[in-house]
Amino acid sequence: MADHPHRGIHRRRPLQHRGQRAGCPGIEGSPGLGGGAPLRSSDDQCGVLPCALAMEAMGGIRDGGSGGGGVRGNLRLRRQHPRQPRLADGRSYLGRITLLGQGSKGMEPSDLRDGYIFHESSAEEKDRMIHNAQCTCLNCPAADMTAGETTIRCRRQPGKGTFDPRSITFDRCPEWQLTPYGYMLKKMRVMILGVDGYLGWTLALWLGALGCEVSGVDNYARRNWVKERGAHTIVPIARMTDRLRTAKEVLGIEINFREMDILKDRSRLQEFIDEVRPEAIVYYGECPSAPYSMIDLEHACYVQENNVLGTLGVLFMMRDLVPQTSLIKLGTMGEYGTPITGRPIFEGMFPPDAVLKWRGREWSLGGELIPRDPGSFYHLSKVHDTYNIYKACRFWGLRSYDIMQGVIYGVHTPQVAADPRLRTRLDMDECFGTVINRFVAQAVIGFPLTMYGSGEQIRGFIGLEDAMQCMSRLISHPPKRGEYAVVNQMSGYYSIRQLAETVAKIGSQEFGLTVTIQRVENPRVEYDIHPYEPIYDRLRDEFGFEAKVSLEEEIYRMLELLTQPHIKARIEEKKHLILPRTWWSGKKKIVESLEVIEEITYKAKK
Amino acid sequence: MADHPHRGIHRRRPLQHRGQRAGCPGIEGSPGLGGGAPLRSSDDQCGVLPCALAMEAMGGIRDGGSGGGGVRGNLRLRRQHPRQPRLADGRSYLGRITLLGQGSKGMEPSDLRDGYIFHESSAEEKDRMIHNAQCTCLNCPAADMTAGETTIRCRRQPGKGTFDPRSITFDRCPEWQLTPYGYMLKKMRVMILGVDGYLGWTLALWLGALGCEVSGVDNYARRNWVKERGAHTIVPIARMTDRLRTAKEVLGIEINFREMDILKDRSRLQEFIDEVRPEAIVYYGECPSAPYSMIDLEHACYVQENNVLGTLGVLFMMRDLVPQTSLIKLGTMGEYGTPITGRPIFEGMFPPDAVLKWRGREWSLGGELIPRDPGSFYHLSKVHDTYNIYKACRFWGLRSYDIMQGVIYGVHTPQVAADPRLRTRLDMDECFGTVINRFVAQAVIGFPLTMYGSGEQIRGFIGLEDAMQCMSRLISHPPKRGEYAVVNQMSGYYSIRQLAETVAKIGSQEFGLTVTIQRVENPRVEYDIHPYEPIYDRLRDEFGFEAKVSLEEEIYRMLELLTQPHIKARIEEKKHLILPRTWWSGKKKIVESLEVIEEITYKAKK
């Protein structure tokens, strides 16, 4: 094994640095913007700062914490400086006060829910508006538009009678209150389908902390799929009853949960929706694994049936029960594939100024769905959803954001870190372990980080907490009637090799691990050398999103958590499930015969 | 009611004549090319010519029959003159001799199967090649490519050993024989999924007549869907056992049929495929109705499950059992919608010379799937299929033609007309009656022809016999390994108004019917005024297709058949099922409240 980190690597094209668009994180010393939360939390048990009064960095903080980007070893870690959200009156949101006396045990339920602090803004600052301050009742799920869009009634304020929906903006409506993510309906009723999953559980607590009335359903399918593959979540998670009880005890968050299968218990779901009358529905209830969908016919069919027909059912229920409610549906950047021509990957549709040229004639392509090139039957199911939802909005005037999310990673939000029983799952097996999560787990136990094929595949990524931020912003800024909109939800893009190297560097330099990177045969059918130009402006430009979590910081946090002995043991226990057994070609190939194409080792710092 | 045919019609844009591209049929005296088969068969019972020795116009005939376009009343009917198919040696295929002594009863089984006649071609004619003459073993399903594509074995001629697949062309291979539709594998094994349907049954007999070994499966779903809606096929059809017996007795065609559900009886289908080892699989096994899919959630789910997961299963079976076999899959022109910008509707993918222009930069779009805008959950299911098949070809090297078929119409092929027990179904109810078929049925019983909305919706159409011709040409020219290709299968495009007017004119002038046209509220969500520029060149340019059936001629044939008293009675019996009851919006609306926007009557000729 080479001890120079680059020995043996044949670079087929220059490795470019693709920093996150907003801000310049990076491990090679790109200039940071100063500010930001402390990089290292010394009390991972609850994942929050060990001081008695800390500024929990939900909306970004101006000062407090350890100052600028931290330097550890020879690795410069930087976090991005989030743009401060602003109120309509020009005051700036600074952060949130969280009392954290003795870790989680001493917290009062209200600690994580209250206490936004503001400062008076300068004149210039007043110009920067909260993203949804100027939205009107046309965007509000409480507006009863049965009589049309010119005069409406407010379901929350029936006493107001009928009025012009354009006459009231969110920043002037008493039902909308300011949060770090824009105005949000007071006690907004949000239903999460798939509330027991990695994202679902995290979002439930997150929204609960924001003051939403959260309801959710799940059939524990994710637990069962992982069990079926012989794996387990490496971060232990509590049973749902414990989760719910703990959420109430520790965070004061009550979640209205009902166990059911979205696809098979339709009448019960219908009842539940009718009872709760959610003002937003977050659809996380799909099977999210590409390899799982490629195992065989049964798995491919299961994934497409569960995902596509599950969504289709919810669309009909929304039409019949809550047509004013927005559907925030999780898709994936993987719907698009990687266009080999290098054309930009737009956000769902061609932009208005895109033009088709053919044989001397030209047409606008604006508003048409861009071509998709999904990489597995799972990704295909998401494309099918896209088309079904797109048309349901046309047929019935439903409202939906279809989120093309980058590959997710990370373990941290303030809520899941508040108590071990509130932790969200983390998978590292072939099927359910997304690449960064899997690399970190591999690094912890000295298992080589395995890159498929060239390792030059580029994908968009987003950290768990940033994803939650995006979801809050989308939920708080509902689409108008009939609007089907797509956002590309990612905070940066990296090649697989860059990720492996980053994990290896942080693991070896900061945690004393010896990390090897191996390049192995690619089980997938995909381009492994390709251009990549994703457009992901909408969340930033229209919803005020700025990434808050840097790749390096979150990898650091993950290593902190995963190196804990009881978690490390859980990784060791299932390490035989890391290497790919599922081949896109359908061939049966055993793990042992994987060909190692190249290998590179990062030695632990003495 | 007005007796001037145009009174009361407000034309929102000039009614252009959209003749079929190849040739100029038309009811307004466009110049025909002369030649063609007799327009009127006097013996509809068997649907073939009443002379003892007739040239059955399968490949088109040079002379014989009644000469040029016939003139009946003041309506000039023309048929297109098909381009003569040519052999590689320059001989021209002229037609097929069919002995038809005493109608169907006196026919020998071999009569419809044998006896192609040829003439020696001129030097110029020799240049015009049969479409697939120069295809090589790379296109042949009998080629065993397990060792790669450079040396292969022939499954049909194992004695030949291994050889270069490019060394033998179809016109030189003894396993390929000339038919009117190009070279075809001798006794080619073709499996039809959905063999009991309108198209499936017609194709089974058609291919049987061409010498194919036809197998097929069906679960009689189409019969059941129609029964569920309270309707029936207005052209009576025999039970499958009778159909099979009659096909053998009358046409000498043996069909290897097995009753099963493609989706639910997967292991049986797998066995059947393994047993038959089809060299082409025609996928007609889907639910083809837009309104049926819009009835409610159950129907939408049923259609998507049946169609999408049924196809997905077959893809896996093909991968595992017959990866060299081509999948000829029925899609629909309705996958595309009607782009409001007027951009061309390409054949599945952007052509190589299509360019995306955006902000001063340009990229090729060539080969990317064009945007789809399907009009119902049924159409959506076809889009889902498109994506699944497209990727299965990429993942596994499967071969497929995905056929975007125009709206089908008609009743005639020589085989289904050969005996009443061989007739294929014809539906006219809201769900399963395609527009021309429905209009003709309505005209026969004096029920107003109902146009939805403006009546200016334009769609591509194809006659039943032309569709069969296309299928034969596609089956005889298989794609190469990994090739996913799309053809737009239509022979012309018309507005709904043009169709109604054509049916009304022929019905009133030739059959003495009084025909009224009504414009009613549109139950669908669709553009009803829109540009339309479909590209449908591939079948003509690459597969030698030329439309043989003109719209007017087939409508004439349909009126001949449907005015027969027993069929007219069957229409009368179910006329309450003609008007739409299914509203895209989901609202419940009764038929009686349909608003008649305009009305126009064509009086019978005295």
PDB file of C-alpha atoms in Angstrom, chain B residues 70-273:
ATOM      1  CA  GLY B  70     -63.748   5.421 -57.377  1.00  0.00           C
ATOM      2  CA  VAL B  71     -66.389   8.088 -57.546  1.00  0.00           C
ATOM      3  CA  ARG B  72     -69.558   7.588 -55.635  1.00  0.00           C
ATOM      4  CA  GLY B  73     -72.174  10.274 -55.625  1.00  0.00           C
ATOM      5  CA  ASN B  74     -70.370  13.566 -55.557  1.00  0.00           C
ATOM      6  CA  LEU B  75     -67.757  12.299 -53.183  1.00  0.00           C
ATOM      7  CA  ARG B  76     -64.455  11.426 -54.722  1.00  0.00           C
ATOM      8  CA  LEU B  77     -62.714   8.710 -52.823  1.00  0.00           C
ATOM      9  CA  ARG B  78     -59.105   7.981 -53.480  1.00  0.00           C
ATOM     10  CA  ARG B  79     -56.750   5.496 -52.096  1.00  0.00           C
ATOM     11  CA  GLN B  80     -53.092   5.928 -51.921  1.00  0.00           C
ATOM     12  CA  HIS B  81     -50.846   4.143 -54.302  1.00  0.00           C
ATOM     13  CA  PRO B  82     -48.391   2.195 -52.253  1.00  0.00           C
ATOM     14  CA  ARG B  83     -44.771   2.154 -53.191  1.00  0.00           C
ATOM     15  CA  GLN B  84     -43.987  -1.305 -54.489  1.00  0.00           C
ATOM     16  CA  PRO B  85     -41.689  -3.222 -52.258  1.00  0.00           C
ATOM     17  CA  ARG B  86     -38.638  -4.418 -54.099  1.00  0.00           C
ATOM     18  CA  LEU B  87     -36.422  -7.398 -53.740  1.00  0.00           C
ATOM     19  CA  ALA B  88     -32.716  -6.989 -53.520  1.00  0.00           C
ATOM     20  CA  ASP B  89     -32.357  -8.425 -57.020  1.00  0.00           C
ATOM     21  CA  GLY B  90     -34.638  -5.751 -58.376  1.00  0.00           C
ATOM     22  CA  ARG B  91     -37.755  -7.839 -58.828  1.00  0.00           C
ATOM     23  CA  SER B  92     -40.847  -6.117 -57.599  1.00  0.00           C
ATOM     24  CA  TYR B  93     -43.450  -7.659 -55.391  1.00  0.00           C
ATOM     25  CA  LEU B  94     -46.797  -7.241 -57.063  1.00  0.00           C
ATOM     26  CA  GLY B  95     -49.341  -8.779 -54.827  1.00  0.00           C
ATOM     27  CA  ARG B  96     -50.588 -12.011 -53.566  1.00  0.00           C
ATOM     28  CA  ILE B  97     -52.800 -14.474 -55.272  1.00  0.00           C
ATOM     29  CA  THR B  98     -55.772 -15.568 -53.262  1.00  0.00           C
ATOM     30  CA  LEU B  99     -58.218 -18.133 -54.508  1.00  0.00           C
ATOM     31  CA  LEU B 100     -61.643 -17.231 -53.268  1.00  0.00           C
ATOM     32  CA  GLY B 101     -64.017 -19.557 -55.064  1.00  0.00           C
ATOM     33  CA  GLN B 102     -67.142 -19.443 -52.938  1.00  0.00           C
ATOM     34  CA  GLY B 103     -66.388 -16.930 -50.296  1.00  0.00           C
ATOM     35  CA  SER B 104     -64.832 -18.172 -47.150  1.00  0.00           C
ATOM     36  CA  LYS B 105     -66.372 -21.611 -47.244  1.00  0.00           C
ATOM     37  CA  GLY B 106     -64.570 -22.737 -50.377  1.00  0.00           C
ATOM     38  CA  MET B 107     -61.156 -21.511 -49.344  1.00  0.00           C
ATOM     39  CA  GLU B 108     -58.356 -23.883 -48.760  1.00  0.00           C
ATOM     40  CA  PRO B 109     -56.324 -23.161 -45.663  1.00  0.00           C
ATOM     41  CA  SER B 110     -53.295 -22.436 -47.771  1.00  0.00           C
ATOM     42  CA  ASP B 111     -55.036 -19.857 -49.913  1.00  0.00           C
ATOM     43  CA  LEU B 112     -54.256 -16.928 -47.719  1.00  0.00           C
ATOM     44  CA  ARG B 113     -50.747 -18.031 -46.974  1.00  0.00           C
ATOM     45  CA  ASP B 114     -49.020 -18.786 -50.232  1.00  0.00           C
ATOM     46  CA  GLY B 115     -48.358 -17.528 -53.677  1.00  0.00           C
ATOM     47  CA  TYR B 116     -46.442 -14.310 -53.814  1.00  0.00           C
ATOM     48  CA  ILE B 117     -45.924 -13.126 -57.374  1.00  0.00           C
ATOM     49  CA  PHE B 118     -43.134 -11.040 -58.696  1.00  0.00           C
ATOM     50  CA  HIS B 119     -42.065  -9.301 -61.840  1.00  0.00           C
ATOM     51  CA  GLU B 120     -38.607  -8.496 -63.120  1.00  0.00           C
ATOM     52  CA  SER B 121     -37.636  -4.944 -62.337  1.00  0.00           C
ATOM     53  CA  SER B 122     -36.022  -2.315 -64.463  1.00  0.00           C
ATOM     54  CA  ALA B 123     -32.538  -1.123 -63.644  1.00  0.00           C
ATOM     55  CA  GLU B 124     -33.889   1.929 -61.866  1.00  0.00           C
ATOM     56  CA  GLU B 125     -36.252  -0.162 -59.866  1.00  0.00           C
ATOM     57  CA  LYS B 126     -33.390  -2.314 -58.702  1.00  0.00           C
ATOM     58  CA  ASP B 127     -32.103   0.640 -56.742  1.00  0.00           C
ATOM     59  CA  ARG B 128     -35.117   0.620 -54.514  1.00  0.00           C
ATOM     60  CA  MET B 129     -34.337  -1.904 -51.889  1.00  0.00           C
ATOM     61  CA  ILE B 130     -36.379  -3.865 -49.466  1.00  0.00           C
ATOM     62  CA  HIS B 131     -36.010  -2.073 -46.138  1.00  0.00           C
ATOM     63  CA  ASN B 132     -34.282  -4.871 -44.297  1.00  0.00           C
ATOM     64  CA  ALA B 133     -32.411  -6.618 -47.099  1.00  0.00           C
ATOM     65  CA  GLN B 134     -29.053  -5.371 -45.904  1.00  0.00           C
ATOM     66  CA  CYS B 135     -29.566  -6.113 -42.232  1.00  0.00           C
ATOM     67  CA  THR B 136     -27.088  -8.600 -40.839  1.00  0.00           C
ATOM     68  CA  CYS B 137     -27.016 -11.161 -38.084  1.00  0.00           C
ATOM     69  CA  LEU B 138     -26.505  -8.253 -35.690  1.00  0.00           C
ATOM     70  CA  ASN B 139     -30.233  -7.629 -36.132  1.00  0.00           C
ATOM     71  CA  CYS B 140     -31.230 -11.297 -36.116  1.00  0.00           C
ATOM     72  CA  PRO B 141     -32.796 -12.896 -33.035  1.00  0.00           C
ATOM     73  CA  ALA B 142     -31.409 -16.253 -34.148  1.00  0.00           C
ATOM     74  CA  ALA B 143     -27.859 -15.028 -33.682  1.00  0.00           C
ATOM     75  CA  ASP B 144     -26.297 -16.293 -30.489  1.00  0.00           C
ATOM     76  CA  MET B 145     -24.115 -13.451 -29.282  1.00  0.00           C
ATOM     77  CA  THR B 146     -23.194 -14.865 -25.927  1.00  0.00           C
ATOM     78  CA  ALA B 147     -19.552 -14.839 -26.978  1.00  0.00           C
ATOM     79  CA  GLY B 148     -19.762 -11.196 -28.100  1.00  0.00           C
ATOM     80  CA  GLU B 149     -20.655  -9.434 -31.289  1.00  0.00           C
ATOM     81  CA  THR B 150     -17.614 -10.307 -33.364  1.00  0.00           C
ATOM     82  CA  THR B 151     -18.131 -14.024 -33.799  1.00  0.00           C
ATOM     83  CA  ILE B 152     -21.505 -15.588 -33.355  1.00  0.00           C
ATOM     84  CA  ARG B 153     -23.371 -18.808 -33.809  1.00  0.00           C
ATOM     85  CA  CYS B 154     -26.719 -19.174 -35.530  1.00  0.00           C
ATOM     86  CA  ARG B 155     -29.343 -20.897 -33.427  1.00  0.00           C
ATOM     87  CA  ARG B 156     -31.188 -21.908 -36.551  1.00  0.00           C
ATOM     88  CA  GLN B 157     -28.144 -23.218 -38.384  1.00  0.00           C
ATOM     89  CA  PRO B 158     -25.870 -24.617 -35.723  1.00  0.00           C
ATOM     90  CA  GLY B 159     -23.938 -26.511 -38.372  1.00  0.00           C
ATOM     91  CA  LYS B 160     -22.455 -23.262 -39.648  1.00  0.00           C
ATOM     92  CA  GLY B 161     -20.254 -22.985 -36.556  1.00  0.00           C
ATOM     93  CA  THR B 162     -18.995 -19.559 -35.573  1.00  0.00           C
ATOM     94  CA  PHE B 163     -18.797 -16.736 -38.076  1.00  0.00           C
ATOM     95  CA  ASP B 164     -18.697 -12.969 -38.491  1.00  0.00           C
ATOM     96  CA  PRO B 165     -22.220 -11.635 -37.987  1.00  0.00           C
ATOM     97  CA  ARG B 166     -21.651  -8.922 -40.572  1.00  0.00           C
ATOM     98  CA  SER B 167     -20.900 -11.453 -43.270  1.00  0.00           C
ATOM     99  CA  ILE B 168     -24.513 -12.444 -43.926  1.00  0.00           C
ATOM    100  CA  THR B 169     -27.374 -10.144 -44.880  1.00  0.00           C
ATOM    101  CA  PHE B 170     -31.058 -10.976 -44.651  1.00  0.00           C
ATOM    102  CA  ASP B 171     -31.410 -11.159 -48.446  1.00  0.00           C
ATOM    103  CA  ARG B 172     -28.715 -13.818 -48.552  1.00  0.00           C
ATOM    104  CA  CYS B 173     -29.650 -15.820 -45.506  1.00  0.00           C
ATOM    105  CA  PRO B 174     -31.728 -18.925 -46.209  1.00  0.00           C
ATOM    106  CA  GLU B 175     -33.582 -18.431 -42.924  1.00  0.00           C
ATOM    107  CA  TRP B 176     -35.021 -15.119 -44.093  1.00  0.00           C
ATOM    108  CA  GLN B 177     -37.637 -15.099 -46.847  1.00  0.00           C
ATOM    109  CA  LEU B 178     -39.225 -12.253 -48.720  1.00  0.00           C
ATOM    110  CA  THR B 179     -42.703 -11.074 -47.798  1.00  0.00           C
ATOM    111  CA  PRO B 180     -44.595  -7.961 -48.808  1.00  0.00           C
ATOM    112  CA  TYR B 181     -43.158  -6.301 -45.733  1.00  0.00           C
ATOM    113  CA  GLY B 182     -39.546  -7.124 -46.208  1.00  0.00           C
ATOM    114  CA  TYR B 183     -37.594 -10.244 -45.410  1.00  0.00           C
ATOM    115  CA  MET B 184     -38.960 -12.205 -42.510  1.00  0.00           C
ATOM    116  CA  LEU B 185     -37.568 -15.127 -40.572  1.00  0.00           C
ATOM    117  CA  LYS B 186     -39.138 -18.350 -41.809  1.00  0.00           C
ATOM    118  CA  LYS B 187     -41.823 -19.457 -39.371  1.00  0.00           C
ATOM    119  CA  MET B 188     -40.740 -16.631 -37.152  1.00  0.00           C
ATOM    120  CA  ARG B 189     -41.892 -17.243 -33.602  1.00  0.00           C
ATOM    121  CA  VAL B 190     -43.885 -14.231 -32.499  1.00  0.00           C
ATOM    122  CA  MET B 191     -45.620 -14.051 -29.146  1.00  0.00           C
ATOM    123  CA  ILE B 192     -48.468 -11.610 -28.744  1.00  0.00           C
ATOM    124  CA  LEU B 193     -49.285 -10.497 -25.224  1.00  0.00           C
ATOM    125  CA  GLY B 194     -52.931  -9.472 -25.249  1.00  0.00           C
ATOM    126  CA  VAL B 195     -53.850 -11.647 -28.220  1.00  0.00           C
ATOM    127  CA  ASP B 196     -57.601 -11.449 -27.613  1.00  0.00           C
ATOM    128  CA  GLY B 197     -57.846  -7.680 -28.083  1.00  0.00           C
ATOM    129  CA  TYR B 198     -58.794  -5.475 -31.003  1.00  0.00           C
ATOM    130  CA  LEU B 199     -55.215  -5.330 -32.250  1.00  0.00           C
ATOM    131  CA  GLY B 200     -53.910  -8.553 -30.771  1.00  0.00           C
ATOM    132  CA  TRP B 201     -56.345 -10.819 -32.517  1.00  0.00           C
ATOM    133  CA  THR B 202     -55.997  -8.968 -35.811  1.00  0.00           C
ATOM    134  CA  LEU B 203     -52.220  -9.218 -35.673  1.00  0.00           C
ATOM    135  CA  ALA B 204     -52.277 -12.891 -34.759  1.00  0.00           C
ATOM    136  CA  LEU B 205     -54.163 -13.739 -37.935  1.00  0.00           C
ATOM    137  CA  TRP B 206     -52.139 -11.295 -39.993  1.00  0.00           C
ATOM    138  CA  LEU B 207     -48.828 -12.754 -38.882  1.00  0.00           C
ATOM    139  CA  GLY B 208     -50.183 -16.276 -39.208  1.00  0.00           C
ATOM    140  CA  ALA B 209     -51.032 -15.471 -42.815  1.00  0.00           C
ATOM    141  CA  LEU B 210     -47.477 -14.260 -43.292  1.00  0.00           C
ATOM    142  CA  GLY B 211     -46.142 -17.617 -42.175  1.00  0.00           C
ATOM    143  CA  CYS B 212     -45.211 -16.768 -38.598  1.00  0.00           C
ATOM    144  CA  GLU B 213     -45.605 -19.212 -35.758  1.00  0.00           C
ATOM    145  CA  VAL B 214     -47.869 -17.209 -33.547  1.00  0.00           C
ATOM    146  CA  SER B 215     -48.308 -17.717 -29.849  1.00  0.00           C
ATOM    147  CA  GLY B 216     -50.274 -15.549 -27.497  1.00  0.00           C
ATOM    148  CA  VAL B 217     -51.643 -15.014 -24.035  1.00  0.00           C
ATOM    149  CA  ASP B 218     -54.630 -13.159 -22.722  1.00  0.00           C
ATOM    150  CA  ASN B 219     -56.785 -13.049 -19.621  1.00  0.00           C
ATOM    151  CA  TYR B 220     -59.796 -11.621 -21.482  1.00  0.00           C
ATOM    152  CA  ALA B 221     -59.337  -8.405 -19.566  1.00  0.00           C
ATOM    153  CA  ARG B 222     -60.611  -6.261 -22.434  1.00  0.00           C
ATOM    154  CA  ARG B 223     -63.843  -8.216 -22.572  1.00  0.00           C
ATOM    155  CA  ASN B 224     -64.224  -7.728 -18.837  1.00  0.00           C
ATOM    156  CA  TRP B 225     -63.471  -4.010 -18.793  1.00  0.00           C
ATOM    157  CA  VAL B 226     -66.073  -3.399 -21.463  1.00  0.00           C
ATOM    158  CA  LYS B 227     -68.555  -5.582 -19.627  1.00  0.00           C
ATOM    159  CA  GLU B 228     -67.811  -3.695 -16.415  1.00  0.00           C
ATOM    160  CA  ARG B 229     -68.793  -0.462 -18.158  1.00  0.00           C
ATOM    161  CA  GLY B 230     -72.027  -2.113 -19.245  1.00  0.00           C
ATOM    162  CA  ALA B 231     -71.011  -2.055 -22.894  1.00  0.00           C
ATOM    163  CA  HIS B 232     -70.271  -4.662 -25.516  1.00  0.00           C
ATOM    164  CA  THR B 233     -68.326  -4.927 -28.739  1.00  0.00           C
ATOM    165  CA  ILE B 234     -70.680  -3.810 -31.480  1.00  0.00           C
ATOM    166  CA  VAL B 235     -69.086  -6.186 -33.979  1.00  0.00           C
ATOM    167  CA  PRO B 236     -69.787  -9.528 -32.370  1.00  0.00           C
ATOM    168  CA  ILE B 237     -66.750 -11.645 -31.675  1.00  0.00           C
ATOM    169  CA  ALA B 238     -66.399 -15.340 -31.043  1.00  0.00           C
ATOM    170  CA  ARG B 239     -65.103 -16.995 -27.905  1.00  0.00           C
ATOM    171  CA  MET B 240     -61.412 -17.718 -27.962  1.00  0.00           C
ATOM    172  CA  THR B 241     -61.906 -21.449 -28.530  1.00  0.00           C
ATOM    173  CA  ASP B 242     -64.077 -20.701 -31.552  1.00  0.00           C
ATOM    174  CA  ARG B 243     -61.644 -18.122 -32.786  1.00  0.00           C
ATOM    175  CA  LEU B 244     -58.767 -20.543 -32.636  1.00  0.00           C
ATOM    176  CA  ARG B 245     -60.719 -23.348 -34.313  1.00  0.00           C
ATOM    177  CA  THR B 246     -61.965 -21.045 -37.054  1.00  0.00           C
ATOM    178  CA  ALA B 247     -58.506 -19.620 -37.687  1.00  0.00           C
ATOM    179  CA  LYS B 248     -57.289 -23.126 -38.259  1.00  0.00           C
ATOM    180  CA  GLU B 249     -60.234 -24.228 -40.367  1.00  0.00           C
ATOM    181  CA  VAL B 250     -60.618 -21.155 -42.508  1.00  0.00           C
ATOM    182  CA  LEU B 251     -57.121 -19.776 -42.723  1.00  0.00           C
ATOM    183  CA  GLY B 252     -54.980 -22.714 -41.734  1.00  0.00           C
ATOM    184  CA  ILE B 253     -53.460 -20.661 -38.987  1.00  0.00           C
ATOM    185  CA  GLU B 254     -52.595 -22.314 -35.711  1.00  0.00           C
ATOM    186  CA  ILE B 255     -52.204 -20.065 -32.729  1.00  0.00           C
ATOM    187  CA  ASN B 256     -50.554 -21.366 -29.614  1.00  0.00           C
ATOM    188  CA  PHE B 257     -52.772 -19.720 -27.026  1.00  0.00           C
ATOM    189  CA  ARG B 258     -52.622 -19.834 -23.270  1.00  0.00           C
ATOM    190  CA  GLU B 259     -54.981 -18.022 -20.941  1.00  0.00           C
ATOM    191  CA  MET B 260     -53.142 -16.092 -18.273  1.00  0.00           C
ATOM    192  CA  ASP B 261     -52.684 -12.738 -16.601  1.00  0.00           C
ATOM    193  CA  ILE B 262     -49.369 -11.147 -17.522  1.00  0.00           C
ATOM    194  CA  LEU B 263     -49.127  -9.463 -14.159  1.00  0.00           C
ATOM    195  CA  LYS B 264     -50.446 -12.141 -11.826  1.00  0.00           C
ATOM    196  CA  ASP B 265     -49.435 -15.375 -13.516  1.00  0.00           C
ATOM    197  CA  ARG B 266     -45.813 -14.497 -13.895  1.00  0.00           C
ATOM    198  CA  SER B 267     -44.386 -17.936 -13.359  1.00  0.00           C
ATOM    199  CA  ARG B 268     -46.723 -19.351 -15.998  1.00  0.00           C
ATOM    200  CA  LEU B 269     -45.773 -16.643 -18.461  1.00  0.00           C
ATOM    201  CA  GLN B 270     -42.142 -17.337 -17.752  1.00  0.00           C
ATOM    202  CA  GLU B 271     -42.685 -21.014 -18.513  1.00  0.00           C
ATOM    203  CA  PHE B 272     -44.509 -20.191 -21.696  1.00  0.00           C
ATOM    204  CA  ILE B 273     -41.769 -17.859 -22.923  1.00  0.00           C
TER     205      ILE B 273
END
